[in-house]
PDB file of C-alpha atoms in Angstrom:
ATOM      1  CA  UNK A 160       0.000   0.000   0.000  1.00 38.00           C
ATOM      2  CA  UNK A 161       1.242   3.460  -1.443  1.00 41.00           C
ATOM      3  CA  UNK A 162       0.887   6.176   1.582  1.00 39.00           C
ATOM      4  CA  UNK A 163       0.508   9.748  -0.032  1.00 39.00           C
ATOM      5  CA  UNK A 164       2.458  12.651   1.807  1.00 37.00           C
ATOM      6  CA  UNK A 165      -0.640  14.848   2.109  1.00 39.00           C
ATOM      7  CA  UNK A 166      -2.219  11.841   3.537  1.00 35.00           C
ATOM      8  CA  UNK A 167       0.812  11.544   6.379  1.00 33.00           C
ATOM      9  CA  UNK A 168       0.428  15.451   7.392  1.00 35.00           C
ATOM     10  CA  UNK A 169      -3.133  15.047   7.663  1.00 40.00           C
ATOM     11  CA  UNK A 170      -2.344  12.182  10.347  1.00 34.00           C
ATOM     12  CA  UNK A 171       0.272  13.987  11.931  1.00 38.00           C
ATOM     13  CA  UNK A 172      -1.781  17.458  12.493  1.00 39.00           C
ATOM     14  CA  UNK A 173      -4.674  15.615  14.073  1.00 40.00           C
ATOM     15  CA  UNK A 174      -2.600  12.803  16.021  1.00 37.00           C
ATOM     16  CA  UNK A 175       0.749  15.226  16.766  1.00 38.00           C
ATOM     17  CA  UNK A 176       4.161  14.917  14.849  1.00 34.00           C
ATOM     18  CA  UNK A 177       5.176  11.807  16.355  1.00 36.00           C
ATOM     19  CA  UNK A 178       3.033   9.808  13.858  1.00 33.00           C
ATOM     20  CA  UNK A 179       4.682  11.894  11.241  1.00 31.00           C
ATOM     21  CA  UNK A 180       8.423  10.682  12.200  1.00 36.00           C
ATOM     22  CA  UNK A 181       7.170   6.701  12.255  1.00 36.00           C
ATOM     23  CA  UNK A 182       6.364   7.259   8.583  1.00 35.00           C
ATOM     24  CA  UNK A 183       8.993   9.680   7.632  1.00 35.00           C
ATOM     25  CA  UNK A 184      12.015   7.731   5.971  1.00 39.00           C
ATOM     26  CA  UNK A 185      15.371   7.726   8.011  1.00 44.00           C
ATOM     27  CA  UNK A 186      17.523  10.468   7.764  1.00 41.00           C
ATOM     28  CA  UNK A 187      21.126  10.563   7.042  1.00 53.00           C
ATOM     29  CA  UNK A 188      23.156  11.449   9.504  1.00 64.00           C
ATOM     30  CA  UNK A 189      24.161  15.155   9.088  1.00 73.00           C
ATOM     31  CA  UNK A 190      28.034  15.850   9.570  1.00 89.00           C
ATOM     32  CA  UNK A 191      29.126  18.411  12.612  1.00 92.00           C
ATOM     33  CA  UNK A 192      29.569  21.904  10.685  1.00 91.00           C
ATOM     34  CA  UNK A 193      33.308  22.950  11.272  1.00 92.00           C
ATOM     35  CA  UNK A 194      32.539  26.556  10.435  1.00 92.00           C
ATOM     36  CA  UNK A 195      35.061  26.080   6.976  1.00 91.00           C
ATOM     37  CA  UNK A 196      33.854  28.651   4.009  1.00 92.00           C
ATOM     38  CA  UNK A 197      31.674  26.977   1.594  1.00 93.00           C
ATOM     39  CA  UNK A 198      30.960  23.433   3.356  1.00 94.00           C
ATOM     40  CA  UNK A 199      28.215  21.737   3.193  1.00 95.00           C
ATOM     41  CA  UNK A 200      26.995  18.637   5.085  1.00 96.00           C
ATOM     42  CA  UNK A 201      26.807  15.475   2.849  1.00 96.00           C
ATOM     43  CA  UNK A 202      26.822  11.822   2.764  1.00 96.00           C
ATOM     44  CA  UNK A 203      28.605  10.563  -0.423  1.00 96.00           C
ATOM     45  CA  UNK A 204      27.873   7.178  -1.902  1.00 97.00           C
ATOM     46  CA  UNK A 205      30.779   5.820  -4.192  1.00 98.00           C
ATOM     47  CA  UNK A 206      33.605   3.150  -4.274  1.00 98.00           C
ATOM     48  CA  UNK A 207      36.729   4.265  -2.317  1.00 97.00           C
ATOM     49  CA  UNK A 208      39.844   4.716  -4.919  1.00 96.00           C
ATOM     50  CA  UNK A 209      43.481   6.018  -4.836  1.00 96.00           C
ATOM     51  CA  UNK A 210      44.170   9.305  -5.925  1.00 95.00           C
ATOM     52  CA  UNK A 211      47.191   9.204  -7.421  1.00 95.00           C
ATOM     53  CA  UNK A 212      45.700   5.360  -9.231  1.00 95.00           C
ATOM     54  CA  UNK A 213      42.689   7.126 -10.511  1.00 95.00           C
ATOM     55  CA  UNK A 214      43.725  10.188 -11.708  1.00 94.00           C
ATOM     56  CA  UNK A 215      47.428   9.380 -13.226  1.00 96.00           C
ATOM     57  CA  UNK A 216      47.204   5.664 -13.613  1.00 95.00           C
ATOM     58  CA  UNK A 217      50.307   4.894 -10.917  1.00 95.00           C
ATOM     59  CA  UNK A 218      48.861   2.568  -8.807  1.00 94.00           C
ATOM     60  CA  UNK A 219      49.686   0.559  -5.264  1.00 91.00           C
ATOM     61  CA  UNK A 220      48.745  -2.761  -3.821  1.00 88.00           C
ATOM     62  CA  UNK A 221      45.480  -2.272  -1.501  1.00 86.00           C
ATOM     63  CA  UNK A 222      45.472   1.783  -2.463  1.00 89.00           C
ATOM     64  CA  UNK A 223      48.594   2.189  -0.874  1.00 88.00           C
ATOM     65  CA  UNK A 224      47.737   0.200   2.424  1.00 85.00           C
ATOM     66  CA  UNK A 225      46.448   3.671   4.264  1.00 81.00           C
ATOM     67  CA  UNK A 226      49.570   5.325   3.139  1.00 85.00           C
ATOM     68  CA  UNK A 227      48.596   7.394   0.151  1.00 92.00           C
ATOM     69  CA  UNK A 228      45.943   9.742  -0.663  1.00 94.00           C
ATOM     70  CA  UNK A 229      42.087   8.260  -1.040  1.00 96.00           C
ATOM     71  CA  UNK A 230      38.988   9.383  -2.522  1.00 96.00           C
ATOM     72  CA  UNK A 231      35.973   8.797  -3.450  1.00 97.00           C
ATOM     73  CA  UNK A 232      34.423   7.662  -6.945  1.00 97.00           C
ATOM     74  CA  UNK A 233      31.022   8.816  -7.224  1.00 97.00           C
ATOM     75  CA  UNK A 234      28.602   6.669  -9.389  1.00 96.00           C
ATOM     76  CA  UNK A 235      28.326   9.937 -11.841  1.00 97.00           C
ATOM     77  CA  UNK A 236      31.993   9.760 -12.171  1.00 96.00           C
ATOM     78  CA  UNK A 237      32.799  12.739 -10.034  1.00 96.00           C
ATOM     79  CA  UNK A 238      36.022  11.839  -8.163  1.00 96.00           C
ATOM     80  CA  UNK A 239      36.222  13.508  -4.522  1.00 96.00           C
ATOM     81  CA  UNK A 240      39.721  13.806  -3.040  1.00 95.00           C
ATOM     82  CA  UNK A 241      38.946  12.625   0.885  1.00 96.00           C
ATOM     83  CA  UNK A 242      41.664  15.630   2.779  1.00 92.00           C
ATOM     84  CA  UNK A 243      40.951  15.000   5.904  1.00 93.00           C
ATOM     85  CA  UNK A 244      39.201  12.845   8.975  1.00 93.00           C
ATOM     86  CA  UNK A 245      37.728  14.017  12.171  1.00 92.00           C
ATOM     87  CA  UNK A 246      41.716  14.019  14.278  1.00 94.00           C
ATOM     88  CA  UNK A 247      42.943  17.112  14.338  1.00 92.00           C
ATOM     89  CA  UNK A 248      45.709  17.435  11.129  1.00 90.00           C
ATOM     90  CA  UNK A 249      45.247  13.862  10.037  1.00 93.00           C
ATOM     91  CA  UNK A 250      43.418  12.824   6.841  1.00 92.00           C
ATOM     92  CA  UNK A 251      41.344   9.565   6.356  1.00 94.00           C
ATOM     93  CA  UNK A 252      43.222   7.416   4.650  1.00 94.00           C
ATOM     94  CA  UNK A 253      43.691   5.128   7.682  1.00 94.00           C
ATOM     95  CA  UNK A 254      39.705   4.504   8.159  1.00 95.00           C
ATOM     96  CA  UNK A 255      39.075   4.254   4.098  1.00 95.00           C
ATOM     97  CA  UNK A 256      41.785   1.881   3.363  1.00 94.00           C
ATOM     98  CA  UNK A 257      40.031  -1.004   4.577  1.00 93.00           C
ATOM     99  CA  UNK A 258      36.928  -0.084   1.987  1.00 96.00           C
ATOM    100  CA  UNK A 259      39.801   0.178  -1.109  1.00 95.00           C
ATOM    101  CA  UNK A 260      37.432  -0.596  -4.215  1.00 95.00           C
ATOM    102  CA  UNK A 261      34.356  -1.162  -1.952  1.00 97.00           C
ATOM    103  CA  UNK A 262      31.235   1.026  -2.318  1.00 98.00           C
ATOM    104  CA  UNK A 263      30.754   3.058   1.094  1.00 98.00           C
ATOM    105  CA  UNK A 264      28.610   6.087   2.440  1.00 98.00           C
ATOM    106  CA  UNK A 265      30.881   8.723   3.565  1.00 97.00           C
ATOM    107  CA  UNK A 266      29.724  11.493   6.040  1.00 97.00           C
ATOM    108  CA  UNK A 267      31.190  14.639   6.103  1.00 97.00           C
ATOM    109  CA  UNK A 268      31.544  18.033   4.958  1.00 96.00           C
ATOM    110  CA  UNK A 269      32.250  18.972   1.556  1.00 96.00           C
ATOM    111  CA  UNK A 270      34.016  22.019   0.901  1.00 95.00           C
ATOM    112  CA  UNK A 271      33.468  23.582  -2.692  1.00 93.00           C
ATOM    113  CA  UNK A 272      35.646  26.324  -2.297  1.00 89.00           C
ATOM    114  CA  UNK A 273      36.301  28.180  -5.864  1.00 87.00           C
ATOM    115  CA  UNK A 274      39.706  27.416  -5.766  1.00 89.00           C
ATOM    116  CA  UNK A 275      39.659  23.183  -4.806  1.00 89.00           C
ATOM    117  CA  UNK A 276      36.778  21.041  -3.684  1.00 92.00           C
ATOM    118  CA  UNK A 277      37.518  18.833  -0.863  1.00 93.00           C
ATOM    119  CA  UNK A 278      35.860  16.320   1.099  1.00 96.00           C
ATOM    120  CA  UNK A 279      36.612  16.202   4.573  1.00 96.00           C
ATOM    121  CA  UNK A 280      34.760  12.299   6.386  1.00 97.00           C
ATOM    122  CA  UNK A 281      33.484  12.291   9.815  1.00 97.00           C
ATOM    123  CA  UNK A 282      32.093   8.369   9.528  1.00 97.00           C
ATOM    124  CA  UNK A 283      31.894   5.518   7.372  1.00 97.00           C
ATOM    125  CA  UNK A 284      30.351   3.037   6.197  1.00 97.00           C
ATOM    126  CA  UNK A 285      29.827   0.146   4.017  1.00 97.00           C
ATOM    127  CA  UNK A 286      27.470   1.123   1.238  1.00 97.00           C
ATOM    128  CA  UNK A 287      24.253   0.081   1.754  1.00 95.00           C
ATOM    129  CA  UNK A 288      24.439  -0.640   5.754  1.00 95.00           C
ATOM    130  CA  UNK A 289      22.207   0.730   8.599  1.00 94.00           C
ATOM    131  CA  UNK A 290      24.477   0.636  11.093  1.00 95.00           C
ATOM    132  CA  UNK A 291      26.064   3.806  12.319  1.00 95.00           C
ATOM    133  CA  UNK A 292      28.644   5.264  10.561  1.00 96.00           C
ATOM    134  CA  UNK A 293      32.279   4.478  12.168  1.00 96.00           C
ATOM    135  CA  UNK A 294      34.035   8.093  13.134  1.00 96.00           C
ATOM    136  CA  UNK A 295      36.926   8.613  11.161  1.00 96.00           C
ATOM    137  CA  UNK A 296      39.464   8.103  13.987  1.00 95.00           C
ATOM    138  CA  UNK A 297      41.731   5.081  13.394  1.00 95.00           C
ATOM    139  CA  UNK A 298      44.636   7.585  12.578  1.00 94.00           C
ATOM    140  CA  UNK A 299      44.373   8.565  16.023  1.00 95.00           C
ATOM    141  CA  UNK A 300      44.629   5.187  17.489  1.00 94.00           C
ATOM    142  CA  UNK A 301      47.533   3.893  15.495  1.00 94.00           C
ATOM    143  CA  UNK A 302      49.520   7.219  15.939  1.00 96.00           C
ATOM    144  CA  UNK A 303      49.332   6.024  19.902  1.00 97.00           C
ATOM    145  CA  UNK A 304      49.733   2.501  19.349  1.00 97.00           C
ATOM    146  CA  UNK A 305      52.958   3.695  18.219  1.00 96.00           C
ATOM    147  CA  UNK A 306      53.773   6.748  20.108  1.00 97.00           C
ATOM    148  CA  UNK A 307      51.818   6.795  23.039  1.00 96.00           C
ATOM    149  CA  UNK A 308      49.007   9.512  23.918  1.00 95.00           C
ATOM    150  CA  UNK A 309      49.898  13.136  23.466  1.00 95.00           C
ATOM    151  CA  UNK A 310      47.358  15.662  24.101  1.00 94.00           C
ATOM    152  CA  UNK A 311      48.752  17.325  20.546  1.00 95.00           C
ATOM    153  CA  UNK A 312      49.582  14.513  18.552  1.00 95.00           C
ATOM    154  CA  UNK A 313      51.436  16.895  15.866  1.00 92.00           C
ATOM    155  CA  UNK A 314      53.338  18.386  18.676  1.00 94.00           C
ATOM    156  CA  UNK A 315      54.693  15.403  19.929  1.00 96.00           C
ATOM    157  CA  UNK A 316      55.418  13.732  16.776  1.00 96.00           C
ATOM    158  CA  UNK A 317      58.338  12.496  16.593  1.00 96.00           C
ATOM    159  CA  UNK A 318      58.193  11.946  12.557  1.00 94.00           C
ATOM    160  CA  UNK A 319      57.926  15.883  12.595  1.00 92.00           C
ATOM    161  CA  UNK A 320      60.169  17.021  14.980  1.00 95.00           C
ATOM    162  CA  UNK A 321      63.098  15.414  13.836  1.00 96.00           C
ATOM    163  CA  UNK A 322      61.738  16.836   9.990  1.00 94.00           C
ATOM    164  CA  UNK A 323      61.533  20.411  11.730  1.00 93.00           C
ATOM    165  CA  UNK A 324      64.880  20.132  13.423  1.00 93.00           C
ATOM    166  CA  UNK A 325      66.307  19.351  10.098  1.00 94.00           C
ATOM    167  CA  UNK A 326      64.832  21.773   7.811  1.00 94.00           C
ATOM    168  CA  UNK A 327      63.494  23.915  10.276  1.00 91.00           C
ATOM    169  CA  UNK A 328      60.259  25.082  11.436  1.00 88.00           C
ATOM    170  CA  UNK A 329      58.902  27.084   7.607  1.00 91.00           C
ATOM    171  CA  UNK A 330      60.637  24.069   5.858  1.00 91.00           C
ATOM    172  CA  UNK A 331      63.694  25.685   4.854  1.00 92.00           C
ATOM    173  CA  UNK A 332      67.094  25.152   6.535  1.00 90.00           C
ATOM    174  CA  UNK A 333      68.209  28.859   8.173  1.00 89.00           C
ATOM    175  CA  UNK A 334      64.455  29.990   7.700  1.00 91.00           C
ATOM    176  CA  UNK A 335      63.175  31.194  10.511  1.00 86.00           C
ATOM    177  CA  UNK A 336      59.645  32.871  11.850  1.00 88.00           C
ATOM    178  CA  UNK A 337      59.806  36.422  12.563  1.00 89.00           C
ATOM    179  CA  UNK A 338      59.882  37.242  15.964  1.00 88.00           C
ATOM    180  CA  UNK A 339      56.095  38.044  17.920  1.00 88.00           C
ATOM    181  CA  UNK A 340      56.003  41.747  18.848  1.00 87.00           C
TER     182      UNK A 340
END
């Protein structure tokens, strides 16, 4: 039996909105706004691919086993580069390596700025699935599987610091920040 919207808000102003959500499909979870120019809550639906595979045919075992940059293959062909997960400075590619050339549902924010369009995941999950999505953490929990916890990950890196005490903090050996007034 077909139920006609107009028929639904007929039931739901006499009997109160809660008959209204019992008919009312689910709703995708809507990513946490960040506040970033030009985002917009979405959940994408695609198969997860390499970056540098798709776009310049140089390809890795396994999409570079969490290692390399990710994205997302829309079913309309739209590729969206994946920059980032919900840790602070860390992208994705640790949570969406698992999913290499499997369809998922991505939620996040994507960020259509003029310049680049980005998409940065907050969960995932298989394609298809009802289950909640997964947050995009796992970079997190292998940087202190290794390290240990650090309240600032990046600051206690140790990766980084011994890249900043060789080139220096802007990246250039000899190139310092100007002093704060």
């Amino acid at each position: 039996m077909r139920i006609s919207t107009a028929f639904i808000l007929r039931i739901a102003a006499g009997l109160g909105v809660a008959v209204l959500a019992a008919f009312a499909p689910a709703v995708a979870q809507a990513a946490e706004p960040w506040g970033i120019p030009h985002e917009k809550p979405v959940v994408l639906k695609g198969r997860v691919v390499e970056a540098l595979c798709h776009l310049k045919g140089v390809c890795a075992p396994d999409c570079g086993a969490g290692k390399r940059q990710l994205g997302i293959l829309e079913a309309d062909g739209r590729f969206r580069l994946v920059g980032k997960g919900q840790v602070d400075f860390a992208g994705a590619a640790p949570d969406l390596a698992g999913f290499c050339g499997r369809e998922v549902e991505a939620d996040g924010l994507l960020i259509e700025n003029p310049a680049i369009t980005l998409f940065f995941a907050q969960g995932v999950r298989e394609a298809g699935s009802t289950a909640p999505f997964t947050p995009t953490e796992r970079f997190k929990t292998q940087w202190e599987a290794r390290n240990g916890a650090a309240p600032e990950w990046w600051r206690a890196d140790p990766e980084s610091n011994a890249i900043i005490a060789e080139t220096g903090p802007l990246g250039i050996k000899g190139l310092v920040p100007k002093p704060k007034p």
